[in-house]
């Protein structure tokens, strides 16, 4: 395969990334029963801007006692909230959407400062967050359950859809506000109350949401406890008054939550990692496929569970496709969020994550794989890595099987459709995949054979609130978005009435 002399990327910087954010910072206590309260421990967690490495805030390292206080508030609030009509809940969700939209500049600025994501990515996050609340506001009014009927002589059955109760929510750092919205909107819409733990690395937009909702939604239906997974997340997973725990995060965290939840036979909803294969067939529009990978492989610096990170391309077009891809990737603009609207890719979220991705790149180089473009750390302040394409990747190479969660796309080749499908399905993950072809038969047959919860054809990473998102295999179970999420956060009850009693 053709190799290109790796190009050098530069980091665009403004030199004043955290300016203005101080005035937007939310209170940093826990949000319980509608108010911010201090934590029971004095321990704090620093929140870092990954583009500048500056500490922008410190939040409470919550304890089991803080979770218990939040759960008590949620139990109390759920009694009233669970008895509201869908219209009443819909009105609250529309109000939340309006409040976020009115304050979108603050959310975008905080999200960019806390994650380093470029402003267009933060704008997209907030737009999608608002749409999620609006969708669930409408969707919860359409829900019906199976019609009642007489299924035993002299008895009438009624099927009720009820809230699950109090739901513990644990969110990741890659899309802090949006991932919270994907949980909060359907969970509230279904009549549950919530105790939410944001990622310890990115709590600011969730706390901002709490600040702006205080006094405007019923107290106690949404509580936020900040802190570490091993303390706050662990207590949410084991608390006897929590009916269900919903986590978006890594496979290891999902396993820990599921193991703990099993002890109290708690329901679990898991959205875990991914390693999305991109199957490029010989007849595909190669420039379009390359442009698709440019967008979906490097969006949010590749820190996306659905990122288009593992290309499997037919051997007859591999060289041409790689040429297009390298040209596309070479045009990516890397920089800090305030360096201008042309910046498309920011830093890794943290020093440890930066080191992990860097280590994977070093291992790939040591294994003799070809770095077609990028492959290096970017000098100076901030956790920036070059957008990278790695070619000549053999089947089973670690860089192509493990989730890297960075701006790294690998290219493997295949010689037959059966081989492409088999190799794609060998992944331990099953979240999303894409197929690039103009052959109508392939575009129907291949998605049916792929073991992934979402399969795009001639697209990648296009989402909509109406359709479900979630994985198979190691990517977890449960569905975000769509009416399926409302099902996941409800329980079904059968009431049978004896006519003669
Ligand atoms: P992470 O698993 O490290 O953390 C996620 C959350 O889980 C954090 O709030 C963390 O504090 C908490 N946590 C960690 N250990 C825990 C434990 N033992 N008990 C309870 N909670 C615990 O993940 P991350 O690094 O924040 O996010 C990146 C991961 O999330 C990637 O694997 C990515 O693929 C996945 N992700 C998946 C989706 C999806 O929709 N499937 C979306 C976004 C991110």
XYZ file of C-alpha atoms and ligand atoms in Angstrom:
545
model
C 0.000 0.000 0.000
C 1.220 3.516 -0.752
C 2.736 5.346 2.176
C 2.740 9.083 2.538
C 5.350 11.144 4.297
C 3.615 11.960 7.607
C 2.563 15.597 7.652
C 2.968 17.853 10.623
C -0.089 19.336 12.221
C 0.009 22.457 14.362
C -2.173 23.316 17.336
C -4.175 26.500 16.818
C -4.366 28.397 20.092
C -5.987 31.602 21.265
C -4.006 31.920 24.472
C -7.122 32.747 26.509
C -9.189 29.569 26.575
C -10.641 29.829 30.063
C -11.461 33.519 29.812
C -15.101 34.184 30.593
C -15.810 30.730 31.967
C -15.241 31.712 35.602
C -18.384 33.840 35.546
C -20.423 30.900 34.235
C -19.324 28.285 36.759
C -22.187 26.603 38.638
C -22.194 26.043 42.402
C -20.067 23.007 43.173
C -22.017 21.289 45.945
C -24.305 18.313 45.415
C -27.776 19.145 44.098
C -30.275 17.436 46.400
C -34.007 18.109 46.753
C -33.758 21.241 44.631
C -30.834 22.935 46.412
C -27.058 22.844 46.378
C -25.678 21.359 49.584
C -22.109 20.830 50.793
C -20.773 17.294 50.686
C -20.299 15.173 53.791
C -16.567 14.845 53.113
C -14.091 17.703 52.663
C -12.445 16.022 49.719
C -12.482 17.862 46.382
C -11.833 16.838 42.781
C -10.090 19.283 40.451
C -11.703 19.897 37.078
C -9.133 20.565 34.350
C -9.310 22.292 30.973
C -7.517 19.755 28.745
C -6.546 22.384 26.151
C -4.703 24.550 28.696
C -4.115 22.108 31.590
C -5.515 24.785 33.941
C -7.737 23.862 36.893
C -11.041 25.610 36.256
C -13.025 24.414 39.277
C -13.039 21.924 42.145
C -16.100 19.827 42.930
C -17.151 17.677 45.858
C -15.868 14.112 46.032
C -19.202 12.647 47.116
C -19.597 9.831 49.615
C -22.112 7.035 50.179
C -23.832 9.318 52.720
C -24.326 11.987 50.026
C -25.868 9.374 47.719
C -28.155 8.208 50.513
C -29.390 11.771 51.080
C -30.053 12.203 47.360
C -31.860 8.866 47.116
C -34.093 9.804 50.058
C -35.047 13.025 48.232
C -35.647 11.109 45.002
C -37.861 8.518 46.717
C -39.988 11.274 48.203
C -40.262 13.246 44.962
C -41.053 10.197 42.838
C -44.287 9.553 44.720
C -45.793 12.759 43.362
C -43.938 12.862 40.049
C -44.862 9.256 39.208
C -48.538 10.130 39.646
C -48.506 13.044 37.179
C -50.083 12.728 33.754
C -47.962 12.441 30.620
C -49.025 15.974 29.698
C -47.775 17.368 32.999
C -44.430 15.611 32.563
C -44.274 16.735 28.959
C -44.707 20.353 30.072
C -41.741 20.002 32.454
C -39.549 18.450 29.748
C -40.430 21.235 27.321
C -39.560 23.750 30.033
C -36.161 22.061 30.513
C -35.572 22.225 26.735
C -36.442 25.927 26.716
C -34.143 26.682 29.666
C -31.216 24.902 27.986
C -31.875 26.663 24.697
C -32.059 30.074 26.369
C -28.732 29.415 28.076
C -27.030 27.637 25.208
C -24.033 29.995 25.112
C -23.210 29.193 28.734
C -23.537 25.448 28.162
C -21.357 25.558 25.053
C -18.662 27.607 26.773
C -18.588 25.365 29.852
C -18.582 22.183 27.792
C -15.724 23.441 25.620
C -13.698 24.603 28.613
C -14.195 21.317 30.464
C -13.589 18.936 27.522
C -11.534 21.036 25.088
C -14.056 20.271 22.345
C -14.287 22.777 19.484
C -17.232 25.160 19.633
C -19.043 23.581 16.624
C -18.997 20.228 18.457
C -20.271 21.853 21.653
C -22.993 23.629 19.640
C -24.062 20.317 18.147
C -24.136 18.751 21.638
C -26.444 21.474 22.962
C -28.719 21.365 19.905
C -29.044 17.594 20.285
C -29.646 17.955 24.028
C -32.547 20.352 23.450
C -33.976 18.050 20.776
C -33.745 15.048 23.122
C -35.894 16.805 25.752
C -38.379 17.990 23.104
C -38.625 14.523 21.560
C -39.239 12.835 24.926
C -41.770 15.546 25.839
C -43.800 14.519 22.806
C -43.059 10.804 22.891
C -44.263 10.249 26.446
C -47.732 11.471 25.420
C -48.008 8.852 22.703
C -47.399 5.843 24.935
C -50.154 3.311 25.273
C -50.050 -0.228 26.603
C -51.630 -3.337 25.152
C -55.406 -3.131 25.097
C -57.093 -4.810 28.051
C -59.183 -7.914 27.456
C -60.852 -10.984 28.939
C -58.259 -13.785 28.758
C -59.629 -15.958 31.578
C -63.352 -16.666 31.869
C -65.025 -14.082 34.080
C -61.898 -11.944 34.420
C -60.808 -8.729 32.719
C -57.125 -7.944 32.353
C -55.657 -4.445 32.264
C -51.999 -3.856 31.391
C -50.435 -0.859 33.153
C -47.160 0.856 32.274
C -45.590 2.217 35.454
C -42.396 4.104 36.292
C -39.512 1.909 37.449
C -39.019 4.159 40.528
C -35.747 5.893 41.419
C -33.086 5.532 38.713
C -29.356 5.931 39.317
C -27.606 7.500 36.325
C -23.840 7.427 35.697
C -22.481 9.439 32.755
C -19.129 9.640 30.894
C -16.895 12.571 29.974
C -17.070 12.571 26.177
C -20.469 14.284 25.771
C -21.240 15.262 29.378
C -24.462 17.237 28.819
C -25.781 15.175 25.907
C -25.207 11.817 27.591
C -26.978 13.176 30.682
C -29.899 14.288 28.470
C -30.146 10.870 26.814
C -30.828 9.464 30.307
C -32.632 12.287 32.110
C -35.225 13.005 29.407
C -36.701 9.490 29.009
C -36.280 8.637 32.696
C -38.258 11.701 33.830
C -40.725 11.282 30.953
C -41.519 7.766 32.187
C -42.308 9.119 35.683
C -39.123 8.177 37.510
C -36.901 10.341 39.672
C -33.127 10.434 39.317
C -29.850 10.540 41.195
C -27.192 11.399 38.616
C -23.431 11.097 38.950
C -21.582 12.913 36.173
C -18.046 11.907 35.254
C -15.631 13.206 37.885
C -13.723 14.784 34.985
C -16.624 16.708 33.464
C -19.284 17.653 36.017
C -19.697 21.330 35.105
C -22.458 21.298 32.477
C -24.552 18.883 34.558
C -24.185 21.108 37.632
C -25.074 24.122 35.454
C -28.235 22.341 34.365
C -29.117 21.715 38.007
C -28.464 25.369 38.859
C -30.748 26.580 36.082
C -33.522 24.081 36.869
C -33.544 24.761 40.632
C -36.979 25.962 41.687
C -38.366 25.532 38.169
C -38.947 21.783 38.162
C -40.304 19.773 41.110
C -37.691 19.467 43.871
C -36.038 16.067 44.139
C -36.954 14.598 40.734
C -33.415 15.314 39.513
C -30.563 15.115 42.021
C -26.850 15.345 41.192
C -24.061 13.885 43.332
C -20.537 14.493 42.075
C -17.651 12.157 42.778
C -15.801 9.032 41.804
C -17.203 5.864 40.309
C -15.802 3.653 43.024
C -17.663 5.577 45.751
C -20.687 7.419 44.344
C -21.194 5.059 41.385
C -20.753 2.034 43.612
C -23.354 3.288 46.138
C -25.837 4.010 43.340
C -25.364 0.430 42.109
C -26.028 -1.102 45.523
C -28.605 1.246 47.085
C -31.729 -0.735 48.022
C -34.110 2.110 47.100
C -32.779 2.448 43.565
C -34.708 0.292 41.090
C -32.499 0.623 38.052
C -28.999 1.895 37.237
C -28.236 3.343 33.802
C -24.570 3.807 32.894
C -22.832 5.113 29.809
C -19.155 4.338 30.049
C -16.469 1.733 29.580
C -16.966 -2.016 29.608
C -15.082 -2.310 32.916
C -17.407 0.196 34.624
C -20.450 -1.559 33.157
C -19.276 -4.887 34.493
C -18.650 -3.393 37.945
C -22.131 -1.838 38.038
C -23.844 -5.011 36.803
C -22.012 -7.185 39.345
C -22.949 -4.915 42.237
C -26.518 -4.445 41.014
C -26.992 -8.207 40.784
C -26.765 -8.463 44.572
C -30.011 -6.521 44.981
C -31.466 -7.869 41.686
C -31.515 -4.331 40.349
C -32.198 -3.673 36.682
C -29.229 -2.345 34.708
C -29.085 -0.342 31.475
C -25.608 -0.241 29.908
C -24.264 1.792 26.986
C -20.626 0.775 26.779
C -17.688 0.980 24.429
C -17.465 0.481 20.701
C -15.043 -0.139 17.857
C -17.069 0.634 14.764
C -16.034 -1.137 11.572
C -16.413 0.767 8.297
C -16.864 -1.693 5.407
C -15.853 -0.113 2.103
C -16.801 -2.283 -0.868
C -15.151 -2.136 -4.287
C -18.061 -0.261 -5.901
C -18.301 2.400 -3.158
C -17.999 6.120 -3.797
C -14.469 6.244 -2.367
C -14.167 10.043 -1.947
C -17.520 10.054 -0.113
C -16.451 7.164 2.112
C -13.173 8.928 2.926
C -15.011 12.163 3.717
C -17.416 10.167 5.897
C -14.513 8.718 7.890
C -12.896 12.161 8.168
C -16.023 13.410 9.902
C -17.082 10.343 11.890
C -13.596 9.114 12.800
C -12.290 12.398 14.200
C -15.456 14.087 15.517
C -14.850 14.902 19.187
C -11.191 13.872 18.551
C -12.354 10.294 18.035
C -13.587 10.136 21.636
C -16.909 8.740 20.535
C -18.254 5.247 21.148
C -19.541 5.139 17.545
C -16.414 6.634 15.939
C -15.608 5.320 12.459
C -12.245 4.013 13.611
C -11.731 0.637 11.923
C -11.843 0.634 8.124
C -12.133 -2.691 6.289
C -11.700 -1.915 2.594
C -11.803 -4.245 -0.413
C -8.232 -4.978 -1.476
C -8.877 -3.858 -5.073
C -9.595 -0.259 -3.980
C -7.546 -0.073 -0.765
C -4.759 2.042 -2.221
C -7.112 4.544 -3.848
C -9.329 4.777 -0.745
C -6.304 5.329 1.523
C -5.078 8.128 -0.737
C -8.449 9.882 -0.391
C -8.526 9.304 3.363
C -5.021 10.628 3.989
C -5.778 13.708 1.889
C -8.986 14.305 3.878
C -7.352 13.806 7.267
C -4.494 16.121 6.308
C -6.991 18.994 6.156
C -8.216 18.608 9.759
C -7.638 21.708 11.866
C -6.495 20.947 15.419
C -6.683 23.479 18.192
C -8.192 24.795 21.383
C -11.883 25.770 21.385
C -11.362 29.519 21.425
C -8.830 29.528 18.563
C -11.526 30.082 15.952
C -14.476 28.472 14.208
C -12.220 26.609 11.792
C -10.914 24.362 14.603
C -12.370 20.884 14.174
C -10.459 18.723 16.610
C -9.505 19.343 20.226
C -7.317 17.544 22.767
C -7.726 14.245 24.608
C -9.783 14.642 27.764
C -6.985 14.115 30.312
C -3.304 13.408 30.786
C -3.889 9.671 31.579
C -6.091 9.233 28.493
C -3.531 11.088 26.339
C -0.838 8.724 27.633
C -3.022 5.668 26.868
C -3.624 6.702 23.259
C 0.045 7.643 22.835
C 1.052 4.205 24.135
C -1.241 2.503 21.587
C 0.408 4.513 18.806
C 3.870 3.549 20.024
C 2.871 -0.122 20.098
C 1.527 0.110 16.547
C 4.781 1.664 15.379
C 6.820 -0.982 17.216
C 4.724 -3.668 15.487
C 5.820 -2.252 12.130
C 2.442 -0.844 11.062
C 2.500 2.043 8.596
C 1.629 5.499 9.885
C 0.150 7.033 6.742
C -0.419 10.386 8.430
C -0.098 11.788 11.945
C 0.959 9.420 14.688
C 2.673 11.888 17.025
C 1.912 13.940 20.087
C 1.660 17.677 19.525
C 4.154 19.723 21.478
C 3.189 22.395 23.997
C 0.421 22.777 26.537
C -2.655 20.581 26.287
C -3.287 16.930 25.552
C -3.202 17.176 21.754
C -2.463 14.254 19.435
C -2.201 14.341 15.669
C -5.070 12.930 13.636
C -3.692 9.583 12.566
C -4.290 6.947 9.876
C -2.573 3.577 10.249
C -2.417 1.203 7.267
C -1.169 -2.324 6.546
C -3.004 -3.470 9.652
C -3.194 -7.276 9.875
C -6.286 -9.115 11.124
C -6.403 -9.180 14.922
C -3.883 -6.356 15.484
C -4.474 -4.820 18.956
C -4.854 -1.285 17.536
C -7.757 -2.535 15.397
C -9.501 -4.605 18.051
C -9.287 -2.502 21.247
C -11.155 0.728 21.746
C -8.523 3.489 21.403
C -10.989 6.386 21.863
C -8.740 8.895 20.138
C -8.081 10.395 16.673
C -6.802 7.130 15.218
C -8.273 5.278 12.219
C -6.871 1.919 11.117
C -7.172 0.435 7.624
C -7.388 -3.314 6.975
C -8.197 -5.024 3.685
C -10.531 -7.895 2.755
C -10.971 -9.963 -0.377
C -14.586 -11.209 -0.162
C -17.890 -10.088 1.346
C -17.963 -13.106 3.646
C -14.511 -12.219 4.941
C -15.526 -8.571 5.523
C -18.573 -9.605 7.545
C -16.689 -12.256 9.509
C -13.824 -9.912 10.381
C -16.208 -7.090 11.360
C -18.154 -9.457 13.616
C -14.996 -10.768 15.317
C -14.992 -7.598 17.443
C -15.933 -7.997 21.102
C -18.014 -4.825 20.659
C -21.352 -4.534 18.874
C -22.380 -0.888 19.005
C -22.279 0.466 15.444
C -20.905 -0.168 11.965
C -21.194 1.271 8.474
C -21.326 -0.184 4.985
C -20.274 1.791 1.931
C -21.600 0.438 -1.390
C -23.948 1.280 -4.228
C -24.940 -2.335 -4.712
C -28.546 -2.535 -3.476
C -28.229 -6.217 -2.696
C -25.135 -5.681 -0.509
C -26.735 -2.697 1.215
C -29.555 -4.953 2.393
C -27.712 -8.234 2.961
C -24.635 -6.994 4.813
C -26.397 -4.926 7.520
C -28.555 -7.954 8.348
C -25.412 -10.054 8.874
C -23.604 -7.512 11.048
C -23.782 -7.930 14.817
C -24.106 -4.229 15.690
C -26.961 -2.225 17.223
C -26.764 0.460 14.509
C -25.647 -0.087 10.916
C -25.447 2.878 8.540
C -25.301 2.495 4.768
C -23.274 5.202 2.988
C -23.245 7.250 6.206
C -21.708 7.059 9.684
C -22.565 8.672 13.035
C -25.878 10.162 11.887
C -28.256 10.068 14.866
C -31.900 10.998 15.406
C -34.050 10.981 18.535
C -36.727 8.829 16.867
C -34.419 5.834 16.429
C -32.781 3.693 19.119
C -29.104 3.778 20.055
C -27.441 0.921 21.877
C -25.242 -2.096 21.489
C -24.941 -5.844 21.365
C -22.246 -8.052 22.926
C -19.575 -6.104 24.886
C -21.229 -2.787 24.042
C -23.974 -3.480 26.568
C -27.742 -3.650 26.521
C -30.624 -1.241 26.820
C -31.508 1.474 24.348
C -31.101 5.238 24.505
C -33.363 7.576 22.498
C -36.654 6.611 20.786
C -39.720 4.959 22.304
C -37.509 1.986 23.227
C -35.795 4.093 25.916
C -39.187 4.890 27.449
C -39.895 1.158 27.566
C -36.548 0.498 29.231
C -37.349 2.954 32.025
C -40.873 1.639 32.658
C -42.251 -1.519 34.200
C -45.278 -3.496 33.074
C -48.005 -4.529 35.492
C -50.932 -6.845 34.863
C -54.116 -6.194 36.846
C -56.795 -8.909 36.576
C -60.310 -8.188 37.784
C -62.692 -11.012 38.721
C -66.191 -10.072 37.498
C -68.076 -12.079 40.137
C -66.282 -10.897 43.285
P -15.686 5.306 32.465
O -16.281 3.942 32.460
O -14.324 5.482 32.952
O -16.601 6.286 33.307
C -17.983 6.422 33.040
C -18.682 6.718 34.325
O -18.662 5.538 35.124
C -18.019 7.819 35.147
O -19.012 8.637 35.722
C -17.261 7.034 36.197
O -17.032 7.747 37.385
C -18.193 5.873 36.422
N -17.581 4.687 37.024
C -16.307 4.253 36.872
N -16.125 3.128 37.600
C -17.305 2.846 38.205
C -17.737 1.823 39.098
N -16.913 0.858 39.514
N -19.019 1.835 39.528
C -19.863 2.805 39.103
N -19.503 3.819 38.294
C -18.229 3.831 37.832
O -15.883 5.837 30.981
P -15.400 7.242 30.419
O -13.924 7.115 30.270
O -15.995 8.347 31.186
O -16.108 7.255 28.980
C -15.571 6.611 27.898
C -16.255 5.268 27.695
O -17.656 5.470 27.562
C -15.808 4.622 26.412
O -15.620 3.242 26.587
C -16.984 4.885 25.470
O -17.088 3.987 24.416
C -18.134 4.806 26.409
N -19.294 5.525 25.839
C -20.329 4.789 25.351
C -21.436 5.435 24.779
C -22.594 4.631 24.235
O -23.607 5.220 23.901
N -22.486 3.327 24.130
C -21.468 6.818 24.737
C -20.391 7.547 25.250
C -19.306 6.875 25.813
